[in-house]
């Protein structure tokens, strides 16, 4: 089945450690995204990538890093510089569209990170 | 950026009741989606509806782009409809940025 796979679903880390969250999609989508969700809140954009080897900062990129070496993969590293890393992280993808239409966004199941 | 406001923020229904959720946005958009976030956190696509009306079973949605709002209708609600409903909009000048509302938290009681 086509979809977006995030791993791990749950992750516990000690303060000061870097952690990497995996996001893999087999939808052949060009654009991929990382969002952060805090309890009771909406989604905030961390990073996005339109094509391989290109990515842009979103609204809350500080303390995070990404790479896009393959079309299907967009891993997110939460570094020790991120002050409040405990959150729910969602990866999404979208097929780029020509013209004004922006294409439908699809999400993975999310990764819940807790920093102790 | 675009402001997206959803109302009401919280809604409690008895099973079988109908409801209307609203999404207002502050500027012209080219993409509007409704999502349902289930209790496990997954975001499920409900509608991709930049304009017009769509229906899917007990759910339907209408977007009036010229007036900058969208409505999500839930009829004969069921307990499985509980969760948070998000509206997200995309804009022509930045195809890669989607703006999310804060969501409507729905609790359907048996």
CSV table of C-alpha atoms in Angstrom, one decimal:
chain,number,residue,atom,x,y,z
A,1,UNK,CA,0.0,0.0,0.0
A,2,UNK,CA,1.2,3.5,-0.7
A,3,UNK,CA,1.8,5.7,2.2
A,4,UNK,CA,4.1,7.6,4.6
A,5,UNK,CA,5.9,5.6,7.3
A,6,UNK,CA,7.3,7.3,10.4
A,7,UNK,CA,9.6,5.6,12.9
A,8,UNK,CA,9.8,5.2,15.7
A,9,UNK,CA,6.3,5.8,17.0
A,10,UNK,CA,7.5,6.5,20.5
A,11,UNK,CA,11.0,7.6,21.5
A,12,UNK,CA,12.5,8.5,24.9
A,13,UNK,CA,15.8,10.4,25.1
A,14,UNK,CA,17.8,12.0,27.8
A,15,UNK,CA,18.3,15.8,27.7
A,16,UNK,CA,21.3,16.8,25.6
A,17,UNK,CA,21.1,13.9,23.1
A,18,UNK,CA,20.4,14.3,19.5
A,19,UNK,CA,17.7,12.1,18.0
A,20,UNK,CA,16.7,11.3,14.4
A,21,UNK,CA,13.1,10.6,13.3
A,22,UNK,CA,12.6,8.7,10.1
A,23,UNK,CA,10.1,9.5,7.4
A,24,UNK,CA,9.8,7.4,4.3
A,25,UNK,CA,7.1,7.7,1.6
A,26,UNK,CA,6.3,5.5,-1.4
A,27,UNK,CA,3.8,7.9,-3.0
A,28,UNK,CA,6.4,9.3,-5.4
A,29,UNK,CA,5.7,12.8,-4.0
A,30,UNK,CA,8.1,15.6,-4.6
A,31,UNK,CA,7.5,17.7,-1.5
A,32,UNK,CA,7.9,16.6,2.0
A,33,UNK,CA,7.3,18.3,5.4
A,34,UNK,CA,7.9,18.1,9.1
A,35,UNK,CA,5.5,19.5,11.6
A,36,UNK,CA,5.5,19.8,15.3
A,37,UNK,CA,2.4,19.5,17.5
A,38,UNK,CA,2.3,20.4,21.2
A,39,UNK,CA,-0.6,19.1,23.4
A,40,UNK,CA,-3.9,20.9,22.6
A,41,UNK,CA,-2.3,22.9,19.8
A,42,UNK,CA,-2.3,23.0,16.0
A,43,UNK,CA,0.6,22.1,13.7
A,44,UNK,CA,3.7,24.2,13.2
A,45,UNK,CA,6.0,23.8,10.2
A,46,UNK,CA,9.6,22.9,11.0
A,47,UNK,CA,11.2,22.2,7.6
A,48,UNK,CA,10.1,21.4,4.1
A,49,UNK,CA,11.7,20.1,1.0
A,50,UNK,CA,10.4,20.5,-2.6
A,51,UNK,CA,13.0,18.3,-4.3
A,52,UNK,CA,16.0,16.1,-3.6
A,53,UNK,CA,19.0,17.9,-2.1
A,54,UNK,CA,16.9,21.0,-1.3
A,55,UNK,CA,15.1,22.0,1.9
A,56,UNK,CA,13.8,25.2,3.5
A,57,UNK,CA,13.3,26.3,7.0
A,58,UNK,CA,9.7,26.6,8.2
A,59,UNK,CA,8.4,28.7,11.1
A,60,UNK,CA,10.2,26.9,14.0
A,61,UNK,CA,13.4,25.5,12.5
A,62,UNK,CA,15.8,26.4,15.3
A,63,UNK,CA,17.3,23.3,17.0
A,64,UNK,CA,16.3,21.0,14.1
A,65,UNK,CA,18.1,19.7,11.0
A,66,UNK,CA,17.0,17.7,8.0
A,67,UNK,CA,18.4,16.1,4.9
A,68,UNK,CA,16.9,15.0,1.6
A,69,UNK,CA,19.3,12.7,-0.2
A,70,UNK,CA,16.6,10.5,-1.7
A,71,UNK,CA,13.1,11.4,-3.0
A,72,UNK,CA,11.4,9.0,-0.6
A,73,UNK,CA,13.2,9.9,2.6
A,74,UNK,CA,13.2,13.0,4.7
A,75,UNK,CA,14.7,12.4,8.2
A,76,UNK,CA,14.5,15.0,11.0
A,77,UNK,CA,17.2,15.4,13.6
A,78,UNK,CA,16.2,17.0,16.9
A,79,UNK,CA,19.4,18.4,18.2
A,80,UNK,CA,20.4,19.3,21.8
A,81,UNK,CA,20.0,22.9,20.8
A,82,UNK,CA,16.2,22.5,20.7
A,83,UNK,CA,15.0,23.9,24.0
A,84,UNK,CA,11.7,22.1,24.3
A,85,UNK,CA,11.9,18.9,22.2
A,86,UNK,CA,9.2,16.9,23.8
A,87,UNK,CA,6.3,16.9,21.3
A,88,UNK,CA,4.5,15.0,18.6
A,89,UNK,CA,6.2,15.1,15.2
A,90,UNK,CA,4.3,14.6,12.0
A,91,UNK,CA,5.8,14.1,8.5
A,92,UNK,CA,3.7,14.9,5.4
A,93,UNK,CA,4.1,14.8,1.7
A,94,UNK,CA,2.5,16.2,-1.4
A,95,UNK,CA,2.8,15.9,-5.1
A,96,UNK,CA,3.8,19.2,-6.6
A,97,UNK,CA,1.3,20.6,-9.0
A,98,UNK,CA,1.6,22.9,-11.9
A,99,UNK,CA,-0.4,26.2,-11.9
A,100,UNK,CA,-2.2,27.5,-8.9
A,101,UNK,CA,-3.3,24.3,-7.3
A,102,UNK,CA,-1.2,23.3,-4.4
A,103,UNK,CA,-2.0,19.6,-4.2
A,104,UNK,CA,-3.3,17.5,-1.4
A,105,UNK,CA,-1.2,17.0,1.8
A,106,UNK,CA,-0.9,13.5,3.3
A,107,UNK,CA,0.4,12.6,6.8
A,108,UNK,CA,2.3,9.8,8.4
A,109,UNK,CA,1.2,8.4,11.8
A,110,UNK,CA,3.6,10.6,13.8
A,111,UNK,CA,6.4,10.1,16.2
A,112,UNK,CA,6.0,11.0,19.9
A,113,UNK,CA,9.3,12.2,21.4
A,114,UNK,CA,9.7,12.5,25.1
A,115,UNK,CA,12.9,14.0,26.5
A,116,UNK,CA,13.6,13.0,30.1
B,1,UNK,CA,1.1,34.7,6.7
B,2,UNK,CA,-2.5,33.6,6.4
B,3,UNK,CA,-4.6,33.5,9.6
B,4,UNK,CA,-6.8,30.5,9.9
B,5,UNK,CA,-9.5,30.5,12.6
B,6,UNK,CA,-11.7,27.6,13.5
B,7,UNK,CA,-14.8,27.6,15.5
B,8,UNK,CA,-16.0,26.4,17.9
B,9,UNK,CA,-12.8,25.4,19.7
B,10,UNK,CA,-14.7,22.7,21.6
B,11,UNK,CA,-17.9,20.9,20.9
B,12,UNK,CA,-19.8,18.2,22.9
B,13,UNK,CA,-22.6,16.3,21.1
B,14,UNK,CA,-24.9,13.5,21.9
B,15,UNK,CA,-24.6,10.6,19.5
B,16,UNK,CA,-27.0,11.1,16.6
B,17,UNK,CA,-26.8,14.9,16.6
B,18,UNK,CA,-25.7,17.0,13.7
B,19,UNK,CA,-22.9,19.7,13.8
B,20,UNK,CA,-21.3,22.4,11.8
B,21,UNK,CA,-17.6,23.3,12.1
B,22,UNK,CA,-16.3,26.5,10.6
B,23,UNK,CA,-13.0,27.6,9.2
B,24,UNK,CA,-12.3,31.3,8.3
B,25,UNK,CA,-9.2,32.4,6.5
B,26,UNK,CA,-7.7,35.8,6.1
B,27,UNK,CA,-6.7,35.8,2.4
B,28,UNK,CA,-7.3,34.1,-0.9
B,29,UNK,CA,-6.2,30.5,-1.0
B,30,UNK,CA,-5.8,27.8,-3.6
B,31,UNK,CA,-6.1,24.8,-1.4
B,32,UNK,CA,-8.2,23.9,1.6
B,33,UNK,CA,-8.2,20.6,3.4
B,34,UNK,CA,-10.1,19.2,6.3
B,35,UNK,CA,-8.5,16.6,8.5
B,36,UNK,CA,-9.6,14.5,11.4
B,37,UNK,CA,-7.0,13.8,14.1
B,38,UNK,CA,-7.9,10.5,15.8
B,39,UNK,CA,-7.1,9.7,19.5
B,40,UNK,CA,-3.8,8.1,18.4
B,41,UNK,CA,-2.7,11.4,16.7
B,42,UNK,CA,-3.0,10.4,13.1
B,43,UNK,CA,-4.3,13.0,10.7
B,44,UNK,CA,-6.9,11.5,8.4
B,45,UNK,CA,-7.8,13.4,5.1
B,46,UNK,CA,-11.4,14.2,5.0
B,47,UNK,CA,-11.8,16.6,2.1
B,48,UNK,CA,-9.6,18.5,-0.3
B,49,UNK,CA,-12.0,21.3,-1.2
B,50,UNK,CA,-10.6,24.7,-2.4
B,51,UNK,CA,-14.1,25.6,-3.5
B,52,UNK,CA,-17.6,24.1,-3.9
B,53,UNK,CA,-19.3,21.3,-2.0
B,54,UNK,CA,-18.3,17.7,-1.5
B,55,UNK,CA,-19.9,14.8,0.4
B,56,UNK,CA,-18.6,11.6,1.8
B,57,UNK,CA,-21.1,9.6,3.7
B,58,UNK,CA,-22.3,11.4,6.8
B,59,UNK,CA,-19.7,14.2,6.2
B,60,UNK,CA,-19.9,17.0,3.8
B,61,UNK,CA,-17.9,20.2,3.3
B,62,UNK,CA,-18.5,23.5,1.5
B,63,UNK,CA,-15.9,26.2,0.7
B,64,UNK,CA,-16.9,29.7,-0.3
B,65,UNK,CA,-13.6,31.0,-1.5
B,66,UNK,CA,-14.8,34.5,-2.3
B,67,UNK,CA,-16.0,34.9,1.3
B,68,UNK,CA,-13.0,33.1,2.8
B,69,UNK,CA,-14.7,30.4,4.8
B,70,UNK,CA,-15.3,26.7,4.8
B,71,UNK,CA,-17.8,24.6,6.7
B,72,UNK,CA,-17.7,20.9,7.7
B,73,UNK,CA,-21.0,19.2,8.4
B,74,UNK,CA,-21.2,16.1,10.4
B,75,UNK,CA,-24.6,14.4,10.4
B,76,UNK,CA,-25.9,11.6,12.7
B,77,UNK,CA,-22.6,11.8,14.7
B,78,UNK,CA,-21.1,8.7,16.1
B,79,UNK,CA,-18.6,8.2,19.0
B,80,UNK,CA,-15.9,7.4,16.4
B,81,UNK,CA,-16.3,10.9,15.1
B,82,UNK,CA,-14.6,12.2,18.3
B,83,UNK,CA,-11.2,13.8,18.0
B,84,UNK,CA,-9.9,17.1,16.6
B,85,UNK,CA,-10.8,18.5,13.3
B,86,UNK,CA,-8.3,20.7,11.5
B,87,UNK,CA,-8.6,23.0,8.6
B,88,UNK,CA,-5.5,23.8,6.5
B,89,UNK,CA,-5.1,26.2,3.7
B,90,UNK,CA,-2.4,26.6,1.0
B,91,UNK,CA,-1.6,29.7,-1.1
B,92,UNK,CA,-0.5,30.3,-4.6
B,93,UNK,CA,2.5,32.4,-3.8
B,94,UNK,CA,4.0,29.7,-1.6
B,95,UNK,CA,3.0,26.3,-2.8
B,96,UNK,CA,4.9,24.6,0.0
B,97,UNK,CA,3.4,26.4,3.0
B,98,UNK,CA,0.2,25.2,4.5
B,99,UNK,CA,-1.4,27.2,7.4
B,100,UNK,CA,-3.3,25.3,10.0
B,101,UNK,CA,-6.1,26.4,12.3
B,102,UNK,CA,-6.0,25.5,16.0
B,103,UNK,CA,-8.7,22.9,15.5
B,104,UNK,CA,-12.1,22.0,16.8
B,105,UNK,CA,-12.2,19.3,19.5
B,106,UNK,CA,-15.3,17.2,19.2
B,107,UNK,CA,-16.5,14.8,21.9
B,108,UNK,CA,-19.5,12.6,20.9
B,109,UNK,CA,-21.1,11.0,23.9
B,110,UNK,CA,-23.0,7.7,23.7
